[in-house]
Coordinates of C-alpha atoms and ligand atoms in Angstrom, one line a residue:
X1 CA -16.0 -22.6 -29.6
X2 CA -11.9 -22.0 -30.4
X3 CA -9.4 -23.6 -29.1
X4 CA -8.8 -24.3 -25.3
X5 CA -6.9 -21.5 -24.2
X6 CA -3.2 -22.1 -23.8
X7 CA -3.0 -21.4 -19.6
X8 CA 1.1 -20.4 -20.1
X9 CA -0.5 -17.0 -21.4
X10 CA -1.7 -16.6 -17.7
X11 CA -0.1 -17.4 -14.2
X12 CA 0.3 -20.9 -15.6
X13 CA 3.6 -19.1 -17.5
X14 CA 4.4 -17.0 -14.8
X15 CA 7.4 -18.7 -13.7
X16 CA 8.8 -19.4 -17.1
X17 CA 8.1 -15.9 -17.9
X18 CA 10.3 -14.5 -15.2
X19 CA 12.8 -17.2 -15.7
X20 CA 12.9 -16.1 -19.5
X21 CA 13.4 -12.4 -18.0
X22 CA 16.2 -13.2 -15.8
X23 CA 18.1 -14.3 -18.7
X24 CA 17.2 -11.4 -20.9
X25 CA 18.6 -9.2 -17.7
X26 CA 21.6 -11.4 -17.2
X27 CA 22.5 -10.9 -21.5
X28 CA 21.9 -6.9 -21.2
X29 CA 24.5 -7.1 -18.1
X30 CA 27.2 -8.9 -20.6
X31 CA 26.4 -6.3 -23.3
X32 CA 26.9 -3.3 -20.8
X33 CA 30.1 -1.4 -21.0
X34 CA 28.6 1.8 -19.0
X35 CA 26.2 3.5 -17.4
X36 CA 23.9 4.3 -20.4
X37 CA 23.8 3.8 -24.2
X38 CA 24.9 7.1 -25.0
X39 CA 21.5 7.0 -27.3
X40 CA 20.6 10.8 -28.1
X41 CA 16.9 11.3 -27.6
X42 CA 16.5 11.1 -31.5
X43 CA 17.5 7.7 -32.1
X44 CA 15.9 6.7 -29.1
X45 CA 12.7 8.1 -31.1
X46 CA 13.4 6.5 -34.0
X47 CA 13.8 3.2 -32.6
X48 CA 10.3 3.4 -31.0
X49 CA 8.7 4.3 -33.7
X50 CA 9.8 1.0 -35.2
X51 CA 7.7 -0.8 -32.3
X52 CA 4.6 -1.5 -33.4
X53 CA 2.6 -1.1 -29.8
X54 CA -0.1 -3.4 -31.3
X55 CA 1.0 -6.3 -33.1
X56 CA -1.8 -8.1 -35.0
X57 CA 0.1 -11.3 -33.9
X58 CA 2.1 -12.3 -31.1
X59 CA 5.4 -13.7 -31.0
X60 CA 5.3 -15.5 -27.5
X61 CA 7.1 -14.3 -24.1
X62 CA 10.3 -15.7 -25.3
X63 CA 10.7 -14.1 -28.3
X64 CA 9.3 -10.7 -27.2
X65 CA 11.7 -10.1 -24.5
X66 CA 14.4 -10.9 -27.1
X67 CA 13.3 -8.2 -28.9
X68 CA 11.5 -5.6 -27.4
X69 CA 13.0 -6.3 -23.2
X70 CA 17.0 -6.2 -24.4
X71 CA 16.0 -3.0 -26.2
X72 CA 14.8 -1.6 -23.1
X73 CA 17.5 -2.7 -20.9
X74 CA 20.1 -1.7 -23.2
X75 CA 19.0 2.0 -23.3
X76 CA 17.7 2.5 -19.9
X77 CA 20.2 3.9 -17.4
X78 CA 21.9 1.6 -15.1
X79 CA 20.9 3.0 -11.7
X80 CA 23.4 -0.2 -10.2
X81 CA 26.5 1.6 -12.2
X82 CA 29.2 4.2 -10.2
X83 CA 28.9 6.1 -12.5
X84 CA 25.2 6.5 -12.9
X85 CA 24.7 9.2 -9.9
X86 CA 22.3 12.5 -11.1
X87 CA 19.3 11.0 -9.1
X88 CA 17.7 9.9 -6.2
X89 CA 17.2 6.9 -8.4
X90 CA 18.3 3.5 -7.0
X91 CA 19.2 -0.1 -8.0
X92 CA 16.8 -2.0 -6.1
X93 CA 17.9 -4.9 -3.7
X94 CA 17.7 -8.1 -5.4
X95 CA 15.2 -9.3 -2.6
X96 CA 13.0 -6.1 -3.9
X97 CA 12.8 -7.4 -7.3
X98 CA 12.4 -11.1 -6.6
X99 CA 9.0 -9.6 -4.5
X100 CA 8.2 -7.2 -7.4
X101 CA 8.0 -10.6 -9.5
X102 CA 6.0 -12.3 -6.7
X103 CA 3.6 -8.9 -6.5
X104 CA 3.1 -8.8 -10.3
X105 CA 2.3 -12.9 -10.4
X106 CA 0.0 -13.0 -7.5
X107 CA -1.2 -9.4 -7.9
X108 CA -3.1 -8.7 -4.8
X109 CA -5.6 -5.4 -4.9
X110 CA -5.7 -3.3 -1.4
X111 CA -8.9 -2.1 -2.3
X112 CA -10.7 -5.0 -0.5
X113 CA -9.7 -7.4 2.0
X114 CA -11.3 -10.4 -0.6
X115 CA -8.8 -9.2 -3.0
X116 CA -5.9 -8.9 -1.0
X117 CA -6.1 -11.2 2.3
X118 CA -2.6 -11.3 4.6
X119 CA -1.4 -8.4 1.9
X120 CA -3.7 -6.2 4.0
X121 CA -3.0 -7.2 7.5
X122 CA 1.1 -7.3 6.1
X123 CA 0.4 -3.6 4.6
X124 CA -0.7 -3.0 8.2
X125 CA 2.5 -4.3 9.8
X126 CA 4.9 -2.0 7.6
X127 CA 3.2 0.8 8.2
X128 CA 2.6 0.1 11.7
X129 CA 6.2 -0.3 12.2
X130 CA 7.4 2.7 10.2
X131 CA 5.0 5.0 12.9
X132 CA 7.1 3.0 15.9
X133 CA 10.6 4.0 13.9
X134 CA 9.1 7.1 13.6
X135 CA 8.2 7.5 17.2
X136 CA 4.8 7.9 16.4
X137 CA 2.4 5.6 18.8
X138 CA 1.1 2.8 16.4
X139 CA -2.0 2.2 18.2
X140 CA -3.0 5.2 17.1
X141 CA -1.3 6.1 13.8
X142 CA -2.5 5.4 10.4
X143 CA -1.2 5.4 7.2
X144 CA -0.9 3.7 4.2
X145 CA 1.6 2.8 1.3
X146 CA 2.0 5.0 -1.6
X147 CA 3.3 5.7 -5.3
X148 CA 5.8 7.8 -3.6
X149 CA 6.5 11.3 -1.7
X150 CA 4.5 13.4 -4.1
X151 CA 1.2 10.9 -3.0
X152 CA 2.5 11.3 0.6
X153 CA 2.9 15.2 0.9
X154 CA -0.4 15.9 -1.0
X155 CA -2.3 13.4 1.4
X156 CA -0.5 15.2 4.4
X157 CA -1.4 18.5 3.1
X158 CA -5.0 17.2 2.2
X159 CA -5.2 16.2 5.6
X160 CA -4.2 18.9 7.1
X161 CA -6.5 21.4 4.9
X162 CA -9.3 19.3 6.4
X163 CA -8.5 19.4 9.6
X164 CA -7.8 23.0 9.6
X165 CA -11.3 23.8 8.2
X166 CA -13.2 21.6 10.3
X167 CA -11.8 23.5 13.2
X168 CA -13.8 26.2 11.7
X169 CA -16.7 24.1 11.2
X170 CA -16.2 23.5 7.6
X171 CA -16.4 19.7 6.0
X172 CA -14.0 20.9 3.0
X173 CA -14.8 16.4 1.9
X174 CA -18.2 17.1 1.7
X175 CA -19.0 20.9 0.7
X176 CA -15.5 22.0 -0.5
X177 CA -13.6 25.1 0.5
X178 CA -14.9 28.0 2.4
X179 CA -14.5 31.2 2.1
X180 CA -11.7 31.0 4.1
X181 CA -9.7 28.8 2.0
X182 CA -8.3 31.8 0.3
X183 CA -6.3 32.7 3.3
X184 CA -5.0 29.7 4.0
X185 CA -0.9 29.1 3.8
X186 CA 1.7 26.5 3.8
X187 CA 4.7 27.3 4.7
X188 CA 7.9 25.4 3.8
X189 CA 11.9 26.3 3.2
X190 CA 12.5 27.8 0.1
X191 CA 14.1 23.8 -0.7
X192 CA 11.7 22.3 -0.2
X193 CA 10.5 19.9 -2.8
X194 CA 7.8 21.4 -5.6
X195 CA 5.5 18.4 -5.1
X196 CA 4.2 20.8 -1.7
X197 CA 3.5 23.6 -3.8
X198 CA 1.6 21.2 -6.3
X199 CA -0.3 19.6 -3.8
X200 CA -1.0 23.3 -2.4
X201 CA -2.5 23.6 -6.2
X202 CA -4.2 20.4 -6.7
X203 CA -6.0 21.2 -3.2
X204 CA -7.3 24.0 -4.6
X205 CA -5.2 26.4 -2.1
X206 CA -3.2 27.3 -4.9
X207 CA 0.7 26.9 -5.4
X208 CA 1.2 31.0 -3.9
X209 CA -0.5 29.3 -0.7
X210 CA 2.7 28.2 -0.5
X211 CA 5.3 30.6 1.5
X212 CA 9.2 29.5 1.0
X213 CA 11.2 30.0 4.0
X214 CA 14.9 31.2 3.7
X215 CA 17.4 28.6 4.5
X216 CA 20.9 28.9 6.8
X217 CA 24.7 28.3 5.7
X218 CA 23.7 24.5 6.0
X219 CA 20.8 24.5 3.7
X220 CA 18.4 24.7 6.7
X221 CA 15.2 26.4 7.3
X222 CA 15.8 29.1 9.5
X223 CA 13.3 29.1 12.8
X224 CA 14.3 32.8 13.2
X225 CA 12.9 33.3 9.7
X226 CA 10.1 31.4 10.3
X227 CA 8.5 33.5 13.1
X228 CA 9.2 36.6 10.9
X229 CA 7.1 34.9 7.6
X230 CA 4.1 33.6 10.2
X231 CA 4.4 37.4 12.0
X232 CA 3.6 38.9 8.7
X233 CA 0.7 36.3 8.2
X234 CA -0.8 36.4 10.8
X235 CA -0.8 40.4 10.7
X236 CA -2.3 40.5 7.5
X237 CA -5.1 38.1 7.5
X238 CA -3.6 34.9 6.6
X239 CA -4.5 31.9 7.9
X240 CA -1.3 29.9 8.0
X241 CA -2.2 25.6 8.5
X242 CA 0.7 23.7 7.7
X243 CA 4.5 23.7 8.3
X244 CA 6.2 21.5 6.0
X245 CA 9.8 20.4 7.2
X246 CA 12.2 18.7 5.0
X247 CA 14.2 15.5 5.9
X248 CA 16.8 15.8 2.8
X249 CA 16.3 18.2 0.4
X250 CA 17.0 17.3 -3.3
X251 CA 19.9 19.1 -4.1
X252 CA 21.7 19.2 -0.8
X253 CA 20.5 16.5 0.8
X254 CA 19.9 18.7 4.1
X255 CA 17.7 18.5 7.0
X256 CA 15.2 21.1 8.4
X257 CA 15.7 21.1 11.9
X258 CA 13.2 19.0 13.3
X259 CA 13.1 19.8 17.5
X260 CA 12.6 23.8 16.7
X261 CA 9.5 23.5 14.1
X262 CA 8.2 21.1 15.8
X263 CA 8.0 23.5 18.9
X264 CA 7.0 26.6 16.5
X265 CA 4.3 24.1 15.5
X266 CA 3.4 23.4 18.4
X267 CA 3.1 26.9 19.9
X268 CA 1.4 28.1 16.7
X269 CA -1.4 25.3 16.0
X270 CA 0.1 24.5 12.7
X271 CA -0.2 21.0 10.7
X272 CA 3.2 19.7 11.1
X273 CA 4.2 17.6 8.0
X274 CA 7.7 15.7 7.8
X275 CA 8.7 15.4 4.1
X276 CA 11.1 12.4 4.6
X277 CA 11.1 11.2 1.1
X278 CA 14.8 10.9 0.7
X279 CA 15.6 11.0 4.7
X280 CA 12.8 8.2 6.3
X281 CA 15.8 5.5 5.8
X282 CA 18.0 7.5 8.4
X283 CA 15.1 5.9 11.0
X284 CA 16.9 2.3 10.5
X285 CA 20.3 3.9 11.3
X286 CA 21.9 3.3 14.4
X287 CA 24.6 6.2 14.0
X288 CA 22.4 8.4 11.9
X289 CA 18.7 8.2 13.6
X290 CA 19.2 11.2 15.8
X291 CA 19.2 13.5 12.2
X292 CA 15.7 12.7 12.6
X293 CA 15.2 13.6 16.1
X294 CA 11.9 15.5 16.5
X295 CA 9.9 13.4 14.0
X296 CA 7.7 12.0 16.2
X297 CA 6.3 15.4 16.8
X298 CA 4.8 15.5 13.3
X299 CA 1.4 15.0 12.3
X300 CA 2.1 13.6 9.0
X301 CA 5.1 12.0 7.6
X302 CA 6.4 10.8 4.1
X303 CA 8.7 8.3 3.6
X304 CA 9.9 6.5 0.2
X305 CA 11.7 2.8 0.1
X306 CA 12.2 4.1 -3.6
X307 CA 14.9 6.0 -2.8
X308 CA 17.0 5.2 0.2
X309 CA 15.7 1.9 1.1
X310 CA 16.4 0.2 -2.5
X311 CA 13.0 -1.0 -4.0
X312 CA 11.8 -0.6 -7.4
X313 CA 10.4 2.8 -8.6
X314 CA 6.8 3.0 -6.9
X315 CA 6.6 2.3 -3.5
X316 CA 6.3 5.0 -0.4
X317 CA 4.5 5.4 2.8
X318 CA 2.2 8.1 4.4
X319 CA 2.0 8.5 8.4
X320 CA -0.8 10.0 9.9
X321 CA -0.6 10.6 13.7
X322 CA -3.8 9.5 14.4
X323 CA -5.7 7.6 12.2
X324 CA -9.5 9.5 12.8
X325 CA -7.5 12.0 11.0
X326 CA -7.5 10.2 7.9
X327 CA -11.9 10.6 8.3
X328 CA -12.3 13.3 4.9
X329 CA -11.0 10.1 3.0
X330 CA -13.4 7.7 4.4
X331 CA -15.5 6.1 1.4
X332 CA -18.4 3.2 1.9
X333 CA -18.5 1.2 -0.9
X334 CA -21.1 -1.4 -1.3
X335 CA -18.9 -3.9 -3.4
X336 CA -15.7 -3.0 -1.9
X337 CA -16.2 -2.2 2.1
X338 CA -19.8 -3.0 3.4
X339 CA -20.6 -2.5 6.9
X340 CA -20.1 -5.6 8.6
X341 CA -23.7 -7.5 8.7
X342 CA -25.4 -8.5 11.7
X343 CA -24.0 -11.7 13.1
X344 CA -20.7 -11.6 11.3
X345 CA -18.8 -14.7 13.0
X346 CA -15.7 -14.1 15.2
X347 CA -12.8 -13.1 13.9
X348 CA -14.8 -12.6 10.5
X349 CA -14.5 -8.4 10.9
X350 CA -13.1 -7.8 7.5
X351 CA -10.3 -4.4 7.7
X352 CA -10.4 -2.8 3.8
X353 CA -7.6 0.3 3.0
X354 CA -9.7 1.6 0.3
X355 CA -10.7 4.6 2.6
X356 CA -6.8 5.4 3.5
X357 CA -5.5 5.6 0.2
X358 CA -6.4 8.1 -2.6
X359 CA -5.7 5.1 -5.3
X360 CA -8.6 2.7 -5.9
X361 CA -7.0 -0.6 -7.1
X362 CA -3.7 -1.1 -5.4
X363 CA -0.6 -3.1 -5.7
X364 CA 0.9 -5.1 -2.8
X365 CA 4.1 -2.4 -3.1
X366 CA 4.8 -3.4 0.8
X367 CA 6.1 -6.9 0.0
X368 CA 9.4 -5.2 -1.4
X369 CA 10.4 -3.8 1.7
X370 CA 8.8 -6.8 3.9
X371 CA 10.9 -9.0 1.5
X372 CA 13.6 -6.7 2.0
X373 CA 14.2 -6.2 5.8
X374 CA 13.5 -10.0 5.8
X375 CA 16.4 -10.9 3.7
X376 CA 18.6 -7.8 4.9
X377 CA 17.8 -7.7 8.2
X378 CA 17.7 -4.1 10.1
X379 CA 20.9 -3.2 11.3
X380 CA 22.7 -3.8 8.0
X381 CA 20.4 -2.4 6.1
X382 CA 21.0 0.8 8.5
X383 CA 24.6 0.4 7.6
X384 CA 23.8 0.8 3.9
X385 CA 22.0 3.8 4.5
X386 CA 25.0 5.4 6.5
X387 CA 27.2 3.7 4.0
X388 CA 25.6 6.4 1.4
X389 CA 26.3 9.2 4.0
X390 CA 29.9 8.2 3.7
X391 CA 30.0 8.1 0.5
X392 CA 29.1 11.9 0.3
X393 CA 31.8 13.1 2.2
X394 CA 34.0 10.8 0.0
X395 CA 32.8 12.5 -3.4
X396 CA 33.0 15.8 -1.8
X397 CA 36.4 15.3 -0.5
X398 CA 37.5 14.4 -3.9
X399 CA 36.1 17.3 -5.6
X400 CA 38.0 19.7 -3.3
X401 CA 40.9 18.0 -4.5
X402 CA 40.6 19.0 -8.2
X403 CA 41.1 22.7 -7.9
X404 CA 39.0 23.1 -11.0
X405 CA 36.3 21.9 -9.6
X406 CA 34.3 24.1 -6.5
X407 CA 31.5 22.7 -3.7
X408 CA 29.1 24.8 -4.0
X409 CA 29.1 25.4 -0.2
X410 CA 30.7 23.3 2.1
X411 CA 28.0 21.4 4.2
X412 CA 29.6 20.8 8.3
X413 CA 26.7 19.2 9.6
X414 CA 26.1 15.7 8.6
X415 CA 23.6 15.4 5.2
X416 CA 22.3 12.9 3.4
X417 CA 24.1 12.3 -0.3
X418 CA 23.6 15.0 -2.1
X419 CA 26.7 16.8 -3.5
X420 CA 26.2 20.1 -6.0
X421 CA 29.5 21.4 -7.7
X422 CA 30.7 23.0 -10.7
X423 CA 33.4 23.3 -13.1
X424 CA 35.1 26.4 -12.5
X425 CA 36.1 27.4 -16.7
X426 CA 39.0 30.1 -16.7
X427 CA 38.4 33.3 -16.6
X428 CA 35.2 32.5 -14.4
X429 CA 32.7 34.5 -15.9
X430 CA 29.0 33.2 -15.8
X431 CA 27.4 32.7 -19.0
X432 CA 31.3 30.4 -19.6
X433 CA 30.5 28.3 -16.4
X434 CA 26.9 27.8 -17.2
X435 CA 28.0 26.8 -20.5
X436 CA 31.1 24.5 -20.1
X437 CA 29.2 22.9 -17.4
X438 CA 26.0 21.9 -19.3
X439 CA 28.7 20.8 -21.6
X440 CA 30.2 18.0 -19.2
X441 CA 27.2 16.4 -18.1
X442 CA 25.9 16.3 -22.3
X443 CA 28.8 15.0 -22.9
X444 CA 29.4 12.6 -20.2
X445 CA 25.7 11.0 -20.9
X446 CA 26.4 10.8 -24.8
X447 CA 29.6 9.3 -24.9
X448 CA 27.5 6.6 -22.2
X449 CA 30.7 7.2 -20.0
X450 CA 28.3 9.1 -17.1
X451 CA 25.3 10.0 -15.7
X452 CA 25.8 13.1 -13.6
X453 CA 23.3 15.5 -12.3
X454 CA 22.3 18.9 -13.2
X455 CA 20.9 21.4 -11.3
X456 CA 21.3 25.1 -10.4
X457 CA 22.6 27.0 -6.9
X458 CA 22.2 30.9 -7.0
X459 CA 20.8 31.1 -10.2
X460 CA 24.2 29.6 -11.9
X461 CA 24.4 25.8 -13.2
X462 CA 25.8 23.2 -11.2
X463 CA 26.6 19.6 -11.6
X464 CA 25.7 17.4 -8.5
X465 CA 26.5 13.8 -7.3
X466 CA 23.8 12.0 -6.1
X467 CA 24.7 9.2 -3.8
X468 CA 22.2 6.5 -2.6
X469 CA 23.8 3.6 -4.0
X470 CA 26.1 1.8 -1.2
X471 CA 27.9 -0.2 -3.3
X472 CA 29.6 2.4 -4.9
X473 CA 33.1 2.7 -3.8
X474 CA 35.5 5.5 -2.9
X475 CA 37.7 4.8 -5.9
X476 CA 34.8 4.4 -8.0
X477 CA 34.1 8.5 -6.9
X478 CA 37.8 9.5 -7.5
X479 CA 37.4 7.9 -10.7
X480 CA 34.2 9.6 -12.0
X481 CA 35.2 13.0 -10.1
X482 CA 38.6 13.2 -12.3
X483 CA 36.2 12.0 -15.3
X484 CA 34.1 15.3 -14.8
X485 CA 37.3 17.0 -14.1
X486 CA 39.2 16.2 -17.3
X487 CA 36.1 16.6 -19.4
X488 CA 35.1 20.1 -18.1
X489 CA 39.0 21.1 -19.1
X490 CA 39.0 19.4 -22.7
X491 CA 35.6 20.9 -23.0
X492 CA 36.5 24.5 -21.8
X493 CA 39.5 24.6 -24.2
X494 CA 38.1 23.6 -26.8
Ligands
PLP501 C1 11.7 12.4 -4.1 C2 11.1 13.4 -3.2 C3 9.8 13.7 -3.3 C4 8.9 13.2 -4.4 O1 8.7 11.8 -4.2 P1 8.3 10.8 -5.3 O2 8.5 9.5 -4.6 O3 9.3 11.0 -6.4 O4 6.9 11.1 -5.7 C5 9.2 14.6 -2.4 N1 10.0 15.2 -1.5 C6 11.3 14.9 -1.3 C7 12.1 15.6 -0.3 C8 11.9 14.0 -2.2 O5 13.2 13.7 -2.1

């Protein structure tokens, strides 16, 4: 026999461990002077191609995060700066990360109940109380907590592909897709994020299953254009299923309006799925919930706490309105779920989520926003989310005051953060803009001064804000809207 092990490599280290990471977070915050590194891709390869990912010998925790964890800390972006604002990428609420430590120590599996006691019942309780938000009736809604909004939208469409062929008498589950699968469609608004056409492919409905929907002046699916798509369906063969709405699309930040598809829906015995990935947080608004009126119509819902909501990468929900629904995904598993045995004692009835989630081995994600509401409380973590709101008007307010800079589109309805714009080079000519403004945002990222997004409206590049972080202040916005403006003008003179 060797040596006894040393327990400090296990949970006996654990708190050391994420002591010794605290202070490797609290040096890389000293160091920081911006948003990122200004690291081009090529040194960034270069320097991890001097990590050996297998060491023949260890170094210890200590040592390692002096090494290898500054490294990444120094050239990651820093979702907490101003500055940083391309994404619907967030800095996570301290109370998030102090659970993700607490997740990753005790590290509870929601495959069994054995593996993952009061993480199941809590599991319950968030989700539970998302359906209520929602509007949904929680004695009868399911769901579960996922990876994220692409999960979400491919278990609502999954869902809804089953229940759509079993009201032909098909069990897609067991026997796969019919013949009639081929004629199935989705339809969605042209903005609508591409995780529903890939979940259209991984379902095996393929991603032209998917019909966009043009959009109005304010970004919104149009109801009008709607009936005309499902008209034309319906005329020639098609077997439309699902209507996807949008609660904030990605580059404007946009709302489908909810009331009207969920009538269309209704009238046409479509799957209505809300894709609330960026917009679920506007349900813990007090001035901002009625954006969402009409989601409780929906059948299926996705919501992210990665986005608005402040946890760490990783962590969404699915809503189902009725939990039988959720049936296809139903798996008995001798090791995991057993059927109760006879003369199991009261209050023994063990509830397992292996059969509501696509993902076998789980982590207990829903401590983070648990954690979160717990230390935040509701209403001002409703205020942060309007906070962001604000915040968009700010940024977009500012870039109508540089007159070389030009909204693409002026939004009068209330969005979410999401502001697209470009540099508007002299003379105006396309293939110039396209260029200059690629330009900015390189430039801005190498010289670690910016993170700004990229994206394109009309078939022409734009740059685009994206605001979920509410501690990001108006001056802050002046300051990195002048930033892009004096960049694009060195740039275009150059
Ligand atoms: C972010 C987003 C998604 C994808 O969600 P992930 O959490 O990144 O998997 C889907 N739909 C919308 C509207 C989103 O904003």
């Amino acid at each position: 026999m060797g040596r006894p092990l040393d327990q400090r490599l296990f949970a006996g280290g654990a708190a050391d461990a994420l002591r010794a990471a605290g202070d490797c977070l609290a040096v890389a915050a000293r160091e920081r002077t911006g948003p990122y590194s200004g690291a081009s891709p090529d040194e960034l390869a270069a320097i991890a191609a001097g990590i050996e990912p297998f060491p023949e010998e260890g170094i210890g925790v200590a040592a390692a995060l002096t090494q290898l964890g500054r490294l990444a800390v120094r050239h990651g972006v820093d979702p907490g700066h101003p500055a940083c604002a391309a994404h619907l990428h967030c800095q996570p609420l301290a109370a998030a990360v102090a659970a993700a430590g607490l997740v990753a120590a005790t590290n509870q599996s929601l495959d069994s109940w054995d593996q993952a006691p009061l993480a199941t019942h809590l599991e319950g309780r968030l989700v539970a109380g998302l359906a209520a938000r929602a509007g949904l009736d929680p004695e009868v809604a399911g769901g579960v907590v996922t990876s994220g909004g692409t999960q979400s939208n491919l278990m609502g469409l999954a869902v809804a592909r089953d229940a759509a062929a079993a009201r032909s008498g098909r069990d897609v589950a067991a026997d796969g897709l019919g013949p009639d699968a081929g004629r199935f469609r989705i339809l969605c608004s042209e903005l609508a994020h591409f995780s529903v056409a890939r979940a259209a492919a991984v379902l095996g409905l393929g991603s032209r299953a998917v019909q966009p929907v043009p959009v109005d002046g304010q970004r919104r699916l149009r109801p009008d254009e709607l009936d005309r798509a499902l008209d034309r369906l319906e005329a020639a063969g098609q077997r439309p299923l699902a209507l996807v709405a949008t609660a904030g699309t990605t580059d404007f930040g946009s709302i489908d309006p909810l009331p009207a598809l969920a009538g269309r829906a209704r009238e046409r015995g479509l799957w209505l799925h809300v894709d609330a990935a960026w917009g679920g947080g506007l349900l813990f608004s007090d001035r901002h919930r009625d954006l969402l009126a009409g989601i409780e119509a929906a059948d299926s819902v996705a919501v992210d706490f990665h986005k608005l909501l402040w946890q760490p990468a990783g962590c969404g929900a699915f809503l189902v309105r009725d939990r039988a629904l959720l049936g296809p995904l139903e798996v008995t598993v001798p090791y995991l779920n057993p059927d109760p045995p006879a003369g199991v004692p009261d209050g023994w009835r063990m509830p397992h989520l292996v059969g509501w989630s696509l993902a076998t081995t789980r982590p207990f994600t829903a401590l983070g926003p648990l954690l979160s509401f717990a230390a935040v409380g509701r209403r001002a973590m409703g205020a942060l989310v309007d906070r962001t709101l604000e915040l968009a008007a700010a940024a977009a307010a500012a870039i109508e005051g540089e007159p070389a800079l030009r909204l693409a589109g002026r939004m009068t309805s209330p969005a979410l953060g999401a502001v697209p714009f470009r540099y508007v080079p002299a003379p105006d000519e396309p293939g110039r803009s396209d260029r200059v403004n690629e330009a900015i945002r390189l430039r801005l990222l190498a010289a670690g001064q910016a993170v700004v997004g990229r994206t394109e409206v009309a078939g022409r590049v734009h740059l685009k804000l994206t605001l979920v972080d509410p501690t990001t202040s108006e001056a802050d916005l002046a300051a990195l809207v002048a930033l892009v403006a004096a960049t694009g003008a060195a740039l275009d003179h150059d």
